[in-house]
Tab-separated table of C-alpha atoms in Angstrom:
chain	number	residue	atom	x	y	z
D	63	MET	CA	0.000	0.000	0.000
D	64	GLY	CA	2.918	2.356	0.485
D	65	SER	CA	6.581	2.926	1.244
D	66	VAL	CA	8.584	4.283	4.161
D	67	PHE	CA	11.767	6.283	3.621
D	68	LEU	CA	14.485	7.434	5.995
D	69	ALA	CA	15.201	11.116	5.370
D	70	GLN	CA	16.720	14.244	6.879
D	71	HIS	CA	14.309	17.005	7.851
D	72	PRO	CA	15.604	20.214	6.189
D	73	ARG	CA	14.265	22.532	8.901
D	74	LEU	CA	14.616	20.446	12.058
D	75	GLY	CA	17.921	18.877	11.027
D	76	ILE	CA	16.969	15.454	12.385
D	77	PRO	CA	16.374	12.048	10.772
D	78	VAL	CA	12.703	11.353	10.065
D	79	ALA	CA	10.627	8.586	8.529
D	80	ILE	CA	8.469	9.539	5.538
D	81	LYS	CA	5.457	7.291	5.026
D	82	VAL	CA	4.090	7.564	1.460
D	83	LEU	CA	0.755	6.055	0.479
D	84	HIS	CA	0.416	4.578	-3.029
D	85	GLU	CA	-3.172	3.412	-2.535
D	86	ARG	CA	-5.917	5.356	-4.347
D	87	ASP	CA	-8.993	3.882	-2.666
D	88	PRO	CA	-10.990	6.847	-1.266
D	89	GLU	CA	-11.679	5.187	2.093
D	90	VAL	CA	-8.000	4.291	2.532
D	91	LEU	CA	-7.057	7.904	1.765
D	92	VAL	CA	-9.513	9.136	4.391
D	93	ARG	CA	-8.039	6.757	6.973
D	94	PHE	CA	-4.521	7.885	6.075
D	95	ARG	CA	-5.456	11.513	6.683
D	96	ARG	CA	-7.218	10.497	9.889
D	97	GLU	CA	-4.018	8.795	11.055
D	98	ALA	CA	-2.131	12.083	10.734
D	99	GLU	CA	-4.849	13.981	12.557
D	100	VAL	CA	-5.132	11.620	15.504
D	101	MET	CA	-1.377	11.117	15.955
D	102	ALA	CA	-0.855	14.877	15.930
D	103	ARG	CA	-3.195	15.137	18.929
D	104	ILE	CA	-0.997	12.899	21.089
D	105	LYS	CA	2.084	14.371	22.728
D	106	ASP	CA	3.890	11.642	24.627
D	107	PRO	CA	7.414	10.196	24.351
D	108	ARG	CA	5.921	6.695	24.112
D	109	VAL	CA	3.939	7.503	20.947
D	110	VAL	CA	5.561	8.106	17.555
D	111	GLU	CA	5.286	11.811	16.768
D	112	VAL	CA	3.922	13.262	13.512
D	113	PHE	CA	5.777	16.338	12.247
D	114	GLU	CA	4.007	17.032	8.970
D	115	ALA	CA	1.436	15.695	6.510
D	116	GLY	CA	0.734	16.600	2.905
D	117	VAL	CA	0.508	15.470	-0.709
D	118	HIS	CA	3.429	15.246	-3.155
D	119	GLU	CA	2.792	14.530	-6.851
D	120	GLY	CA	-0.593	13.106	-5.960
D	121	GLU	CA	0.701	10.827	-3.195
D	122	PRO	CA	-0.219	11.565	0.451
D	123	TYR	CA	2.613	11.401	2.957
D	124	LEU	CA	3.331	11.623	6.669
D	125	VAL	CA	6.603	12.845	8.162
D	126	LEU	CA	7.104	10.854	11.359
D	127	GLU	CA	9.623	10.692	14.150
D	128	TYR	CA	12.353	8.240	13.164
D	129	CYS	CA	12.464	5.414	15.695
D	130	PRO	CA	15.451	3.079	15.353
D	131	GLY	CA	14.849	-0.419	16.625
D	132	ARG	CA	12.521	-3.331	15.897
D	133	ASP	CA	8.870	-3.945	16.423
D	134	LEU	CA	7.890	-5.991	19.462
D	135	ALA	CA	6.588	-8.824	17.258
D	136	ASP	CA	10.114	-9.400	15.916
D	137	VAL	CA	11.568	-9.192	19.421
D	138	LEU	CA	9.169	-11.854	20.708
D	139	LYS	CA	9.733	-14.032	17.653
D	140	GLU	CA	13.455	-14.016	18.336
D	141	ARG	CA	13.441	-14.191	22.138
D	142	GLY	CA	10.214	-15.955	23.007
D	143	ALA	CA	8.838	-15.346	26.495
D	144	LEU	CA	10.432	-12.419	28.327
D	145	PRO	CA	11.424	-12.394	32.011
D	146	PRO	CA	8.379	-11.301	34.050
D	147	SER	CA	9.994	-8.105	35.344
D	148	GLU	CA	11.038	-7.061	31.835
D	149	ALA	CA	7.622	-7.880	30.373
D	150	ALA	CA	5.827	-5.932	33.094
D	151	ALA	CA	8.062	-2.877	32.720
D	152	LEU	CA	7.729	-2.916	28.933
D	153	VAL	CA	3.931	-3.201	28.888
D	154	ALA	CA	3.640	-0.571	31.636
D	155	GLU	CA	5.445	1.886	29.345
D	156	ILE	CA	3.220	0.939	26.405
D	157	ALA	CA	0.187	1.457	28.665
D	158	ARG	CA	1.381	4.967	29.564
D	159	GLY	CA	1.567	5.838	25.873
D	160	VAL	CA	-1.910	4.406	25.306
D	161	ALA	CA	-3.184	6.374	28.316
D	162	ALA	CA	-1.869	9.573	26.719
D	163	ALA	CA	-3.785	8.695	23.562
D	164	HIS	CA	-6.953	8.114	25.583
D	165	GLU	CA	-6.516	11.453	27.343
D	166	ALA	CA	-6.430	13.037	23.861
D	167	GLY	CA	-9.666	11.231	23.025
D	168	VAL	CA	-7.995	8.694	20.708
D	169	PHE	CA	-8.707	4.952	20.792
D	170	HIS	CA	-6.100	2.922	18.890
D	171	ARG	CA	-8.233	-0.176	18.077
D	172	ASP	CA	-5.278	-2.168	16.701
D	173	LEU	CA	-2.775	-2.509	19.532
D	174	LYS	CA	-0.455	-5.459	18.946
D	175	PRO	CA	3.297	-6.193	19.123
D	176	ALA	CA	3.760	-5.307	15.430
D	177	ASN	CA	2.555	-1.766	16.216
D	178	VAL	CA	5.054	-1.188	19.017
D	179	ILE	CA	8.615	-0.188	18.130
D	180	VAL	CA	11.238	-1.173	20.708
D	181	SER	CA	14.341	1.030	20.657
D	182	PRO	CA	17.850	-0.349	21.214
D	183	ASP	CA	17.646	0.726	24.877
D	184	GLY	CA	14.399	-1.224	25.326
D	185	SER	CA	11.939	1.661	25.457
D	186	PRO	CA	8.719	1.245	23.415
D	187	LYS	CA	6.820	3.596	21.119
D	188	VAL	CA	3.255	3.008	19.934
D	189	THR	CA	2.612	3.588	16.237
D	190	ASP	CA	0.120	2.958	13.411
D	191	PHE	CA	-3.097	4.751	14.328
D	192	GLY	CA	-4.586	4.054	10.900
D	193	ILE	CA	-7.888	2.657	12.232
D	194	ALA	CA	-8.055	4.718	15.420
D	195	SER	CA	-11.296	6.395	16.423
D	196	VAL	CA	-11.621	9.834	17.982
D	197	SER	CA	-14.211	10.609	20.641
D	198	GLY	CA	-16.472	13.572	20.108
D	199	ARG	CA	-15.687	13.918	16.388
D	200	GLY	CA	-18.040	11.577	14.587
D	201	ARG	CA	-15.993	8.591	15.628
D	202	HIS	CA	-18.394	6.141	13.927
D	203	SER	CA	-18.255	7.810	10.519
D	204	LEU	CA	-15.668	5.381	9.098
D	205	THR	CA	-17.068	2.251	10.715
D	206	GLU	CA	-20.181	0.597	9.345
D	207	THR	CA	-22.352	-1.934	11.148
D	208	GLY	CA	-20.848	-5.398	11.031
D	209	VAL	CA	-17.424	-4.206	9.835
D	210	LEU	CA	-14.506	-5.703	11.748
D	211	LEU	CA	-11.446	-3.531	12.272
D	212	GLY	CA	-8.281	-4.703	13.973
D	213	THR	CA	-6.300	-7.903	14.356
D	214	PRO	CA	-8.399	-10.899	15.546
D	215	ALA	CA	-5.989	-12.275	18.161
D	216	TYR	CA	-5.857	-8.907	19.974
D	217	MET	CA	-9.504	-7.851	19.671
D	218	SER	CA	-11.781	-7.625	22.664
D	219	PRO	CA	-15.004	-9.656	22.363
D	220	GLU	CA	-16.893	-6.377	21.900
D	221	GLN	CA	-14.638	-5.282	19.055
D	222	ALA	CA	-14.895	-8.696	17.420
D	223	THR	CA	-18.683	-8.302	17.450
D	224	ASP	CA	-19.029	-4.661	16.342
D	225	ALA	CA	-16.202	-2.122	16.084
D	226	ARG	CA	-18.487	0.923	16.136
D	227	ASP	CA	-18.740	1.263	19.894
D	228	VAL	CA	-15.169	0.386	20.798
D	229	ASP	CA	-13.668	2.641	23.446
D	230	ALA	CA	-10.675	2.733	25.779
D	231	ARG	CA	-11.586	-0.611	27.342
D	232	SER	CA	-10.812	-2.517	24.136
D	233	ASP	CA	-7.316	-0.997	24.084
D	234	VAL	CA	-6.863	-2.102	27.708
D	235	TYR	CA	-7.937	-5.614	26.691
D	236	ALA	CA	-5.347	-5.604	23.877
D	237	LEU	CA	-2.672	-4.528	26.370
D	238	GLY	CA	-3.567	-7.578	28.439
D	239	VAL	CA	-3.138	-9.827	25.403
D	240	ILE	CA	0.252	-8.234	24.686
D	241	LEU	CA	1.340	-8.797	28.293
D	242	TYR	CA	0.194	-12.430	28.089
D	243	GLU	CA	2.214	-12.932	24.906
D	244	CYS	CA	5.299	-11.315	26.456
D	245	LEU	CA	5.047	-13.632	29.480
D	246	ALA	CA	4.038	-16.868	27.742
D	247	GLY	CA	5.753	-16.457	24.382
D	248	ARG	CA	2.449	-17.106	22.588
D	249	ARG	CA	-0.980	-15.540	22.170
D	250	PRO	CA	-3.886	-16.652	24.362
D	251	PHE	CA	-6.095	-17.243	21.307
D	252	SER	CA	-5.046	-18.949	18.079
D	253	GLY	CA	-6.669	-20.932	15.298
D	254	PRO	CA	-6.343	-22.085	11.691
D	255	SER	CA	-8.081	-18.956	10.377
D	256	ALA	CA	-9.011	-15.433	11.397
D	257	LEU	CA	-12.627	-16.542	11.745
D	258	ALA	CA	-11.629	-19.373	14.085
D	259	VAL	CA	-9.611	-16.966	16.232
D	260	LEU	CA	-12.553	-14.554	16.402
D	261	GLY	CA	-14.812	-17.385	17.527
D	262	ARG	CA	-12.428	-18.278	20.349
D	263	VAL	CA	-12.170	-14.628	21.413
D	264	VAL	CA	-15.940	-14.111	21.512
D	265	GLU	CA	-16.502	-17.386	23.368
D	266	GLY	CA	-13.550	-16.886	25.717
D	267	ARG	CA	-11.951	-20.204	24.759
D	268	ALA	CA	-8.234	-19.675	25.319
D	269	ASP	CA	-5.731	-22.232	24.041
């Protein structure tokens, strides 16, 4: 759907990541613009910062804080279960970033290890607010009845049923799933297909 480039900001003089969208679907373009808007509302060192947004030669782009490191999904794939103290400290930091988003009226709706960048010193940053909702600003306008948004293994039962009324509690649920995966080295819910995983989530049938 797009590309990400490492660049030097001409005014700030710092390295930045430029996210360019190649997709032309109108709904995807709306979500891309929404991502810039909601991320710009959040000012917290645990959330990737947005510096600018615009369109270049017909392609929308975001200029984001450059965050060296790897996403948490890769870390867990390599290391497996983390020591309890490390897992707790890591998820506590992620939770503080998510709390800052909630204070700004933003609900992520797709929290998962792949959307957390872990820096070389071990500190996390939450990213990818592409399907976030914003309270008090027509938050249901991009979510139709029966449409599922998010990643099945990290969805709350409510989100797996209907994403329109998802609020901060679903993000808290996803944080719990992330903590479980950090401690156990695996997700609490799995299955041969996304539909099977959703069924387990809704029914509460952990592995």
